[in-house]
């Protein structure tokens, strides 16, 4: 598994859609076979194709940039909406790699991450983007960090990154402010920035993850960094990502994401409707009853302190008591292969899905 390139027919694209499908058929652009020298694929140097068809492209994540909505998805697609998700238009993107995660720290500045180790930054609310990192540069950074390091695992990892080429996707990216951010992905892929992404530093050697499990979710809460991944993996750093320790986990299946609520409660969600919560900064966790058997792909907290979870079939699970109980509402129009969720306005949510963007009334 360690030496397998992540091709368009491999597994998952982001969190849950990520854990079940690595990309869906043509969702990921063609990727080259591993080579001794990291060469740059064309999808990392050519801009995303602008086309009316992009409005129906598979989308994997969505975030708010002030009043604007920004969605990301297959082949470098970025869609913008200024009317609460009623209509969408395509943004200018410098790559054709599939994008799996997006976050805006304010109404103008945000980041997106995705396949082939891509990280992009926007300073105009998603209208245009600049590439800050890709898998080629990531491999070079891992190799440079391993120089002079006598740790055998670090040396093996560096050789593997260079030999396999820029094949590894980021699954999640999160910033606590305009300077400090962490991006995580496949096979223990983890990078940290302290300057808004001008430089990205590999932090995979800081993680207690000897199996190189996939890392699907990350959240920064003050100086704490939380990471969730395969096989119930939960990690925490209390020094901004300089070092990590393993947290006790009540579940051995995959977690696909994290949500830090304003109440201070931390939630992790994943396979088969699994949701766990911690009220003591990860020291202990309790498993919650969601009442659904399918995986949870995204979660948001609304202004009314309501927690809303999104299942991979488009069901919305709402809690008004900090996760102690949930009510379910089905997606309009039937089951939907959903991956991302964001509040559109006071009355609507928008869902990112493999069938494009969908707007739905708040449950």
GROMACS .gro file of C-alpha atoms in nm, residues 18-273:
model
  256
   18UNK     CA    1  -1.248   1.058   0.038
   19UNK     CA    2  -1.250   0.745   0.241
   20UNK     CA    3  -1.481   0.552   0.019
   21UNK     CA    4  -1.376   0.651  -0.330
   22UNK     CA    5  -1.027   0.823  -0.350
   23UNK     CA    6  -1.154   0.979  -0.663
   24UNK     CA    7  -1.457   0.885  -0.867
   25UNK     CA    8  -1.367   0.768  -1.211
   26UNK     CA    9  -1.262   1.082  -1.390
   27UNK     CA   10  -1.272   1.291  -1.072
   28UNK     CA   11  -0.895   1.299  -1.044
   29UNK     CA   12  -0.681   1.404  -1.333
   30UNK     CA   13  -0.447   1.140  -1.471
   31UNK     CA   14  -0.137   1.102  -1.259
   32UNK     CA   15   0.206   0.981  -1.368
   33UNK     CA   16   0.374   0.664  -1.248
   34UNK     CA   17   0.631   0.703  -0.970
   35UNK     CA   18   0.966   0.825  -1.103
   36UNK     CA   19   1.311   0.859  -0.946
   37UNK     CA   20   1.302   1.237  -0.989
   38UNK     CA   21   0.993   1.433  -0.897
   39UNK     CA   22   0.859   1.568  -1.226
   40UNK     CA   23   0.579   1.820  -1.249
   41UNK     CA   24   0.257   1.691  -1.411
   42UNK     CA   25   0.079   1.924  -1.652
   43UNK     CA   26  -0.224   1.948  -1.421
   44UNK     CA   27  -0.002   2.139  -1.178
   45UNK     CA   28   0.107   2.396  -1.436
   46UNK     CA   29  -0.203   2.448  -1.651
   47UNK     CA   30  -0.509   2.643  -1.532
   48UNK     CA   31  -0.845   2.483  -1.473
   49UNK     CA   32  -1.061   2.480  -1.785
   50UNK     CA   33  -1.333   2.744  -1.773
   51UNK     CA   34  -1.658   2.596  -1.902
   52UNK     CA   35  -2.034   2.612  -1.835
   53UNK     CA   36  -2.006   2.242  -1.749
   54UNK     CA   37  -1.809   2.338  -1.438
   55UNK     CA   38  -2.136   2.447  -1.277
   56UNK     CA   39  -2.236   2.081  -1.265
   57UNK     CA   40  -1.896   1.946  -1.166
   58UNK     CA   41  -1.845   1.725  -0.863
   59UNK     CA   42  -1.776   1.946  -0.563
   60UNK     CA   43  -1.612   1.819  -0.246
   61UNK     CA   44  -1.602   2.111  -0.003
   62UNK     CA   45  -1.759   2.452   0.049
   63UNK     CA   46  -1.685   2.744   0.282
   64UNK     CA   47  -1.800   3.097   0.351
   65UNK     CA   48  -1.588   3.401   0.267
   66UNK     CA   49  -1.791   3.672   0.436
   67UNK     CA   50  -2.127   3.665   0.257
   68UNK     CA   51  -1.980   3.477  -0.040
   69UNK     CA   52  -1.980   3.098  -0.076
   70UNK     CA   53  -1.674   2.926  -0.224
   71UNK     CA   54  -1.694   2.562  -0.338
   72UNK     CA   55  -1.410   2.344  -0.468
   73UNK     CA   56  -1.401   2.017  -0.656
   74UNK     CA   57  -1.286   1.810  -0.950
   75UNK     CA   58  -1.016   1.919  -1.195
   76UNK     CA   59  -0.944   2.245  -1.014
   77UNK     CA   60  -1.302   2.368  -1.019
   78UNK     CA   61  -1.379   2.660  -0.786
   79UNK     CA   62  -1.733   2.799  -0.784
   80UNK     CA   63  -1.850   3.126  -0.628
   81UNK     CA   64  -2.196   3.235  -0.516
   82UNK     CA   65  -2.300   3.581  -0.396
   83UNK     CA   66  -2.670   3.502  -0.354
   84UNK     CA   67  -2.667   3.234  -0.083
   85UNK     CA   68  -2.615   2.950  -0.328
   86UNK     CA   69  -2.897   3.032  -0.570
   87UNK     CA   70  -2.652   3.080  -0.859
   88UNK     CA   71  -2.285   3.000  -0.912
   89UNK     CA   72  -2.000   3.113  -1.137
   90UNK     CA   73  -1.651   2.980  -1.198
   91UNK     CA   74  -1.332   3.134  -1.058
   92UNK     CA   75  -0.982   3.146  -1.208
   93UNK     CA   76  -0.762   2.863  -1.078
   94UNK     CA   77  -0.397   2.797  -1.180
   95UNK     CA   78  -0.414   2.415  -1.159
   96UNK     CA   79  -0.631   2.130  -1.284
   97UNK     CA   80  -0.578   1.908  -0.979
   98UNK     CA   81  -0.891   1.807  -0.790
   99UNK     CA   82  -0.945   2.022  -0.480
  100UNK     CA   83  -1.076   1.854  -0.166
  101UNK     CA   84  -1.078   2.119   0.108
  102UNK     CA   85  -1.130   2.493   0.147
  103UNK     CA   86  -1.130   2.743   0.434
  104UNK     CA   87  -1.149   3.122   0.457
  105UNK     CA   88  -1.014   3.293   0.766
  106UNK     CA   89  -1.194   3.618   0.680
  107UNK     CA   90  -1.402   3.756   0.393
  108UNK     CA   91  -1.106   3.777   0.155
  109UNK     CA   92  -0.824   3.540   0.256
  110UNK     CA   93  -0.853   3.164   0.223
  111UNK     CA   94  -0.680   2.842   0.124
  112UNK     CA   95  -0.771   2.530  -0.072
  113UNK     CA   96  -0.592   2.196  -0.080
  114UNK     CA   97  -0.621   1.883  -0.286
  115UNK     CA   98  -0.470   1.618  -0.508
  116UNK     CA   99  -0.103   1.607  -0.606
  117UNK     CA  100  -0.010   1.794  -0.289
  118UNK     CA  101  -0.168   2.120  -0.404
  119UNK     CA  102  -0.226   2.414  -0.170
  120UNK     CA  103  -0.368   2.738  -0.313
  121UNK     CA  104  -0.425   3.079  -0.154
  122UNK     CA  105  -0.674   3.351  -0.245
  123UNK     CA  106  -0.675   3.712  -0.123
  124UNK     CA  107  -0.980   3.829  -0.317
  125UNK     CA  108  -1.258   3.607  -0.179
  126UNK     CA  109  -1.186   3.324  -0.420
  127UNK     CA  110  -1.187   3.517  -0.750
  128UNK     CA  111  -0.824   3.423  -0.821
  129UNK     CA  112  -0.577   3.183  -0.664
  130UNK     CA  113  -0.200   3.144  -0.630
  131UNK     CA  114  -0.029   2.807  -0.588
  132UNK     CA  115   0.177   2.791  -0.269
  133UNK     CA  116   0.266   2.421  -0.264
  134UNK     CA  117   0.243   2.111  -0.481
  135UNK     CA  118   0.359   1.752  -0.453
  136UNK     CA  119   0.690   1.821  -0.627
  137UNK     CA  120   0.782   2.098  -0.382
  138UNK     CA  121   0.647   1.888  -0.095
  139UNK     CA  122   0.876   1.597  -0.185
  140UNK     CA  123   1.172   1.835  -0.208
  141UNK     CA  124   1.087   1.978   0.134
  142UNK     CA  125   1.061   1.632   0.292
  143UNK     CA  126   1.396   1.533   0.139
  144UNK     CA  127   1.561   1.854   0.258
  145UNK     CA  128   1.425   1.807   0.611
  146UNK     CA  129   1.567   1.454   0.621
  147UNK     CA  130   1.922   1.566   0.542
  148UNK     CA  131   2.135   1.524   0.848
  149UNK     CA  132   1.855   1.336   1.023
  150UNK     CA  133   1.982   1.000   1.147
  151UNK     CA  134   1.631   0.865   1.202
  152UNK     CA  135   1.584   0.569   0.968
  153UNK     CA  136   1.210   0.630   0.931
  154UNK     CA  137   1.270   0.990   0.823
  155UNK     CA  138   1.520   0.873   0.561
  156UNK     CA  139   1.281   0.607   0.426
  157UNK     CA  140   0.998   0.857   0.409
  158UNK     CA  141   1.211   1.108   0.219
  159UNK     CA  142   1.319   0.848  -0.036
  160UNK     CA  143   0.961   0.732  -0.081
  161UNK     CA  144   0.828   1.084  -0.137
  162UNK     CA  145   1.083   1.153  -0.410
  163UNK     CA  146   1.050   0.812  -0.576
  164UNK     CA  147   0.670   0.814  -0.586
  165UNK     CA  148   0.642   1.165  -0.721
  166UNK     CA  149   0.367   1.419  -0.645
  167UNK     CA  150   0.088   1.164  -0.603
  168UNK     CA  151  -0.043   1.228  -0.252
  169UNK     CA  152  -0.353   1.440  -0.187
  170UNK     CA  153  -0.429   1.675   0.097
  171UNK     CA  154  -0.768   1.599   0.254
  172UNK     CA  155  -0.806   1.892   0.491
  173UNK     CA  156  -0.656   2.231   0.565
  174UNK     CA  157  -0.722   2.463   0.858
  175UNK     CA  158  -0.592   2.799   0.977
  176UNK     CA  159  -0.635   2.954   1.321
  177UNK     CA  160  -0.546   3.301   1.191
  178UNK     CA  161  -0.391   3.457   0.880
  179UNK     CA  162  -0.048   3.311   0.958
  180UNK     CA  163  -0.082   2.969   1.123
  181UNK     CA  164  -0.219   2.669   0.936
  182UNK     CA  165  -0.189   2.291   0.898
  183UNK     CA  166  -0.268   2.070   0.598
  184UNK     CA  167  -0.305   1.691   0.625
  185UNK     CA  168  -0.358   1.409   0.379
  186UNK     CA  169  -0.278   1.059   0.258
  187UNK     CA  170  -0.011   0.834   0.410
  188UNK     CA  171   0.068   1.064   0.704
  189UNK     CA  172   0.107   1.371   0.481
  190UNK     CA  173   0.125   1.680   0.703
  191UNK     CA  174   0.261   2.031   0.646
  192UNK     CA  175   0.260   2.340   0.868
  193UNK     CA  176   0.293   2.710   0.795
  194UNK     CA  177   0.356   3.004   1.026
  195UNK     CA  178   0.360   3.275   0.760
  196UNK     CA  179   0.028   3.243   0.580
  197UNK     CA  180   0.155   2.975   0.345
  198UNK     CA  181   0.453   3.160   0.199
  199UNK     CA  182   0.652   2.865   0.331
  200UNK     CA  183   0.523   2.518   0.419
  201UNK     CA  184   0.725   2.288   0.645
  202UNK     CA  185   0.680   1.910   0.656
  203UNK     CA  186   0.564   1.796   1.000
  204UNK     CA  187   0.498   1.429   0.927
  205UNK     CA  188   0.803   1.325   1.133
  206UNK     CA  189   0.640   1.487   1.439
  207UNK     CA  190   0.337   1.257   1.425
  208UNK     CA  191   0.309   0.929   1.621
  209UNK     CA  192   0.171   0.748   1.316
  210UNK     CA  193   0.414   0.463   1.238
  211UNK     CA  194   0.164   0.292   1.006
  212UNK     CA  195   0.144   0.607   0.791
  213UNK     CA  196  -0.234   0.606   0.821
  214UNK     CA  197  -0.432   0.858   0.617
  215UNK     CA  198  -0.506   1.186   0.796
  216UNK     CA  199  -0.852   1.313   0.705
  217UNK     CA  200  -0.928   1.604   0.937
  218UNK     CA  201  -0.743   1.881   1.121
  219UNK     CA  202  -0.851   2.165   1.348
  220UNK     CA  203  -0.650   2.437   1.521
  221UNK     CA  204  -0.791   2.565   1.850
  222UNK     CA  205  -0.559   2.824   2.000
  223UNK     CA  206  -0.219   2.659   2.036
  224UNK     CA  207  -0.376   2.312   2.018
  225UNK     CA  208  -0.382   2.113   1.693
  226UNK     CA  209  -0.611   1.812   1.657
  227UNK     CA  210  -0.585   1.553   1.378
  228UNK     CA  211  -0.824   1.267   1.296
  229UNK     CA  212  -0.761   0.979   1.059
  230UNK     CA  213  -0.781   0.613   0.973
  231UNK     CA  214  -0.837   0.333   1.225
  232UNK     CA  215  -0.967   0.566   1.494
  233UNK     CA  216  -0.650   0.775   1.494
  234UNK     CA  217  -0.676   1.091   1.707
  235UNK     CA  218  -0.371   1.312   1.762
  236UNK     CA  219  -0.312   1.632   1.959
  237UNK     CA  220  -0.041   1.895   1.973
  238UNK     CA  221  -0.027   2.153   2.251
  239UNK     CA  222   0.261   2.351   2.102
  240UNK     CA  223   0.123   2.460   1.766
  241UNK     CA  224   0.224   2.141   1.587
  242UNK     CA  225   0.586   2.106   1.700
  243UNK     CA  226   0.505   1.774   1.869
  244UNK     CA  227   0.203   1.543   1.886
  245UNK     CA  228   0.071   1.266   2.108
  246UNK     CA  229  -0.194   1.002   2.054
  247UNK     CA  230  -0.533   1.056   2.217
  248UNK     CA  231  -0.751   0.773   2.352
  249UNK     CA  232  -1.009   0.676   2.090
  250UNK     CA  233  -1.342   0.500   2.148
  251UNK     CA  234  -1.363   0.386   1.785
  252UNK     CA  235  -1.136   0.181   1.559
  253UNK     CA  236  -1.288   0.283   1.227
  254UNK     CA  237  -1.190   0.588   1.024
  255UNK     CA  238  -1.266   0.944   1.129
  256UNK     CA  239  -1.320   1.182   0.838
  257UNK     CA  240  -1.330   1.518   1.010
  258UNK     CA  241  -1.334   1.734   1.321
  259UNK     CA  242  -1.548   2.021   1.447
  260UNK     CA  243  -1.455   2.251   1.734
  261UNK     CA  244  -1.778   2.404   1.867
  262UNK     CA  245  -1.797   2.746   2.029
  263UNK     CA  246  -1.897   2.572   2.353
  264UNK     CA  247  -1.550   2.418   2.367
  265UNK     CA  248  -1.676   2.073   2.277
  266UNK     CA  249  -1.473   1.886   2.016
  267UNK     CA  250  -1.643   1.645   1.775
  268UNK     CA  251  -1.491   1.377   1.549
  269UNK     CA  252  -1.705   1.205   1.286
  270UNK     CA  253  -1.658   0.920   1.042
  271UNK     CA  254  -1.765   0.578   0.919
  272UNK     CA  255  -2.111   0.426   0.973
  273UNK     CA  256  -2.264   0.732   1.135
   0.00000   0.00000   0.00000
